[in-house]
C-alpha cells in the first residue's frame, strides 16, 4: 500500500487560493480575463481559483504531453523525471487569445519546460497580457529560466499528488496535497 504524507492541508490550500484570486482581481480590475487550464492536473485548482476571481472571466483548456520515454510512474518516483525537452500539443485552445488578458493555470512548475513551450505557443496569439498562475513551484528542479506570476506554494523536490495532481492517474481527487515517498513501492 502506498504511503502518503500530507504536505499541504485543504485549509492551507483554500486560504492561499483565495489570496491568489484576490491578487488577480486587483491586478486586472475593470478588465476581462481568460483562464487557460493545462490539462489535466490544473482542473481542480482552476475550478477553485476561478471562483475567487471577481472579474469577467472565461475558461479555456490546453493539453500538452511529453514525447518519448517518460519512465513508468514507479521509476519516475524513484529517479525523478528528466524531460528530453520535447513536448507535443494534445489539445489546442478553442478561442483566439488576441488582445486578451490570458492567465495560464498550471498545477506545478517543475523543470519549466511545459510552461516555456506553452508561453511561446500562446504568445503567438498576440495576447494583451500573458501571466502564469501555478499552485506549486519546485524551483530547485528548474532547467529553464521561468517564473510564475501567481504562485501558491514553493515546495521541496518531492513527488506530490492530490488536488488535481496524479500518480499514474490516481489521487487527483484528494483534497490535500500529499507526498509519495520516492522509495515507496
Ligand atoms: P515541467 O514541464 O515544469 O517540468 O513539469 C510540469 C508538469 O510535470 C506538471 O504539470 C506535472 O504534470 C508534472 N509534475 C512535476 N512535478 C510533479 C509532482 O511532484 N507530482 C505530479 N503529480 N506531477 C508533477
PDB file of C-alpha atoms in Angstrom, residues 90-172:
ATOM      1  CA  UNK A  90      -2.678  17.181 -27.442  1.00  0.00           C
ATOM      2  CA  UNK A  91      -5.385  19.861 -27.286  1.00  0.00           C
ATOM      3  CA  UNK A  92      -5.191  23.426 -28.542  1.00  0.00           C
ATOM      4  CA  UNK A  93      -7.187  26.320 -27.108  1.00  0.00           C
ATOM      5  CA  UNK A  94     -10.651  26.849 -28.625  1.00  0.00           C
ATOM      6  CA  UNK A  95     -10.685  30.627 -28.865  1.00  0.00           C
ATOM      7  CA  UNK A  96      -8.336  33.292 -30.088  1.00  0.00           C
ATOM      8  CA  UNK A  97      -6.261  34.963 -27.390  1.00  0.00           C
ATOM      9  CA  UNK A  98      -5.508  38.054 -29.465  1.00  0.00           C
ATOM     10  CA  UNK A  99      -5.572  41.245 -27.394  1.00  0.00           C
ATOM     11  CA  UNK A 100      -6.888  39.321 -24.362  1.00  0.00           C
ATOM     12  CA  UNK A 101      -5.608  39.064 -20.805  1.00  0.00           C
ATOM     13  CA  UNK A 102      -4.553  35.439 -20.588  1.00  0.00           C
ATOM     14  CA  UNK A 103      -3.662  33.627 -17.382  1.00  0.00           C
ATOM     15  CA  UNK A 104      -2.259  30.133 -17.825  1.00  0.00           C
ATOM     16  CA  UNK A 105      -3.286  27.989 -14.865  1.00  0.00           C
ATOM     17  CA  UNK A 106      -0.876  25.156 -14.056  1.00  0.00           C
ATOM     18  CA  UNK A 107      -0.702  22.681 -11.174  1.00  0.00           C
ATOM     19  CA  UNK A 108       3.048  22.674 -10.669  1.00  0.00           C
ATOM     20  CA  UNK A 109       6.076  24.399 -12.089  1.00  0.00           C
ATOM     21  CA  UNK A 110       8.921  21.882 -12.158  1.00  0.00           C
ATOM     22  CA  UNK A 111      11.674  21.975 -14.807  1.00  0.00           C
ATOM     23  CA  UNK A 112       9.849  24.824 -16.535  1.00  0.00           C
ATOM     24  CA  UNK A 113       9.717  23.012 -19.857  1.00  0.00           C
ATOM     25  CA  UNK A 114       5.935  22.737 -20.181  1.00  0.00           C
ATOM     26  CA  UNK A 115       5.278  26.368 -19.463  1.00  0.00           C
ATOM     27  CA  UNK A 116       8.139  27.594 -21.625  1.00  0.00           C
ATOM     28  CA  UNK A 117       6.570  25.776 -24.574  1.00  0.00           C
ATOM     29  CA  UNK A 118       3.059  26.929 -23.689  1.00  0.00           C
ATOM     30  CA  UNK A 119       4.152  30.530 -23.279  1.00  0.00           C
ATOM     31  CA  UNK A 120       5.721  30.525 -26.727  1.00  0.00           C
ATOM     32  CA  UNK A 121       2.628  28.954 -28.210  1.00  0.00           C
ATOM     33  CA  UNK A 122       0.237  31.413 -26.583  1.00  0.00           C
ATOM     34  CA  UNK A 123       2.408  34.462 -27.300  1.00  0.00           C
ATOM     35  CA  UNK A 124       1.953  33.635 -30.988  1.00  0.00           C
ATOM     36  CA  UNK A 125      -1.719  34.586 -30.456  1.00  0.00           C
ATOM     37  CA  UNK A 126      -0.580  38.109 -29.516  1.00  0.00           C
ATOM     38  CA  UNK A 127      -2.446  38.397 -26.220  1.00  0.00           C
ATOM     39  CA  UNK A 128      -2.614  41.742 -24.472  1.00  0.00           C
ATOM     40  CA  UNK A 129      -1.007  40.176 -21.375  1.00  0.00           C
ATOM     41  CA  UNK A 130       0.152  36.662 -20.570  1.00  0.00           C
ATOM     42  CA  UNK A 131       0.597  35.594 -16.951  1.00  0.00           C
ATOM     43  CA  UNK A 132       1.249  32.274 -15.235  1.00  0.00           C
ATOM     44  CA  UNK A 133      -0.598  31.056 -12.160  1.00  0.00           C
ATOM     45  CA  UNK A 134       0.944  27.915 -10.652  1.00  0.00           C
ATOM     46  CA  UNK A 135      -0.298  26.401  -7.422  1.00  0.00           C
ATOM     47  CA  UNK A 136       3.062  24.786  -6.658  1.00  0.00           C
ATOM     48  CA  UNK A 137       6.634  25.617  -7.553  1.00  0.00           C
ATOM     49  CA  UNK A 138       9.727  23.409  -7.230  1.00  0.00           C
ATOM     50  CA  UNK A 139      12.447  25.955  -8.046  1.00  0.00           C
ATOM     51  CA  UNK A 140      15.258  23.509  -7.227  1.00  0.00           C
ATOM     52  CA  UNK A 141      14.246  21.461 -10.287  1.00  0.00           C
ATOM     53  CA  UNK A 142      14.238  24.308 -12.787  1.00  0.00           C
ATOM     54  CA  UNK A 143      16.092  23.755 -16.053  1.00  0.00           C
ATOM     55  CA  UNK A 144      14.721  26.699 -17.966  1.00  0.00           C
ATOM     56  CA  UNK A 145      14.544  30.211 -16.515  1.00  0.00           C
ATOM     57  CA  UNK A 146      10.857  30.659 -15.888  1.00  0.00           C
ATOM     58  CA  UNK A 147       8.895  32.202 -13.034  1.00  0.00           C
ATOM     59  CA  UNK A 148       5.246  32.096 -12.153  1.00  0.00           C
ATOM     60  CA  UNK A 149       3.423  35.412 -11.711  1.00  0.00           C
ATOM     61  CA  UNK A 150       0.983  33.982  -9.160  1.00  0.00           C
ATOM     62  CA  UNK A 151       2.497  31.112  -7.176  1.00  0.00           C
ATOM     63  CA  UNK A 152       0.692  29.324  -4.374  1.00  0.00           C
ATOM     64  CA  UNK A 153       3.451  27.466  -2.550  1.00  0.00           C
ATOM     65  CA  UNK A 154       7.136  26.825  -3.027  1.00  0.00           C
ATOM     66  CA  UNK A 155       7.830  23.183  -2.184  1.00  0.00           C
ATOM     67  CA  UNK A 156      10.928  20.972  -1.987  1.00  0.00           C
ATOM     68  CA  UNK A 157      11.805  18.385  -4.627  1.00  0.00           C
ATOM     69  CA  UNK A 158       9.241  15.780  -3.639  1.00  0.00           C
ATOM     70  CA  UNK A 159       6.694  13.923  -5.748  1.00  0.00           C
ATOM     71  CA  UNK A 160       3.283  15.252  -4.806  1.00  0.00           C
ATOM     72  CA  UNK A 161      -0.264  14.117  -5.532  1.00  0.00           C
ATOM     73  CA  UNK A 162      -3.774  15.298  -4.778  1.00  0.00           C
ATOM     74  CA  UNK A 163      -5.807  18.405  -5.581  1.00  0.00           C
ATOM     75  CA  UNK A 164      -5.615  17.506  -9.280  1.00  0.00           C
ATOM     76  CA  UNK A 165      -2.120  16.037  -9.303  1.00  0.00           C
ATOM     77  CA  UNK A 166      -1.807  12.344 -10.116  1.00  0.00           C
ATOM     78  CA  UNK A 167       0.375   9.323  -9.782  1.00  0.00           C
ATOM     79  CA  UNK A 168      -0.465   7.020 -12.714  1.00  0.00           C
ATOM     80  CA  UNK A 169      -3.808   8.907 -12.972  1.00  0.00           C
ATOM     81  CA  UNK A 170      -4.771   8.218  -9.340  1.00  0.00           C
ATOM     82  CA  UNK A 171      -5.129  10.557  -6.350  1.00  0.00           C
ATOM     83  CA  UNK A 172      -6.356  13.579  -8.335  1.00  0.00           C
TER      84      UNK A 172
END
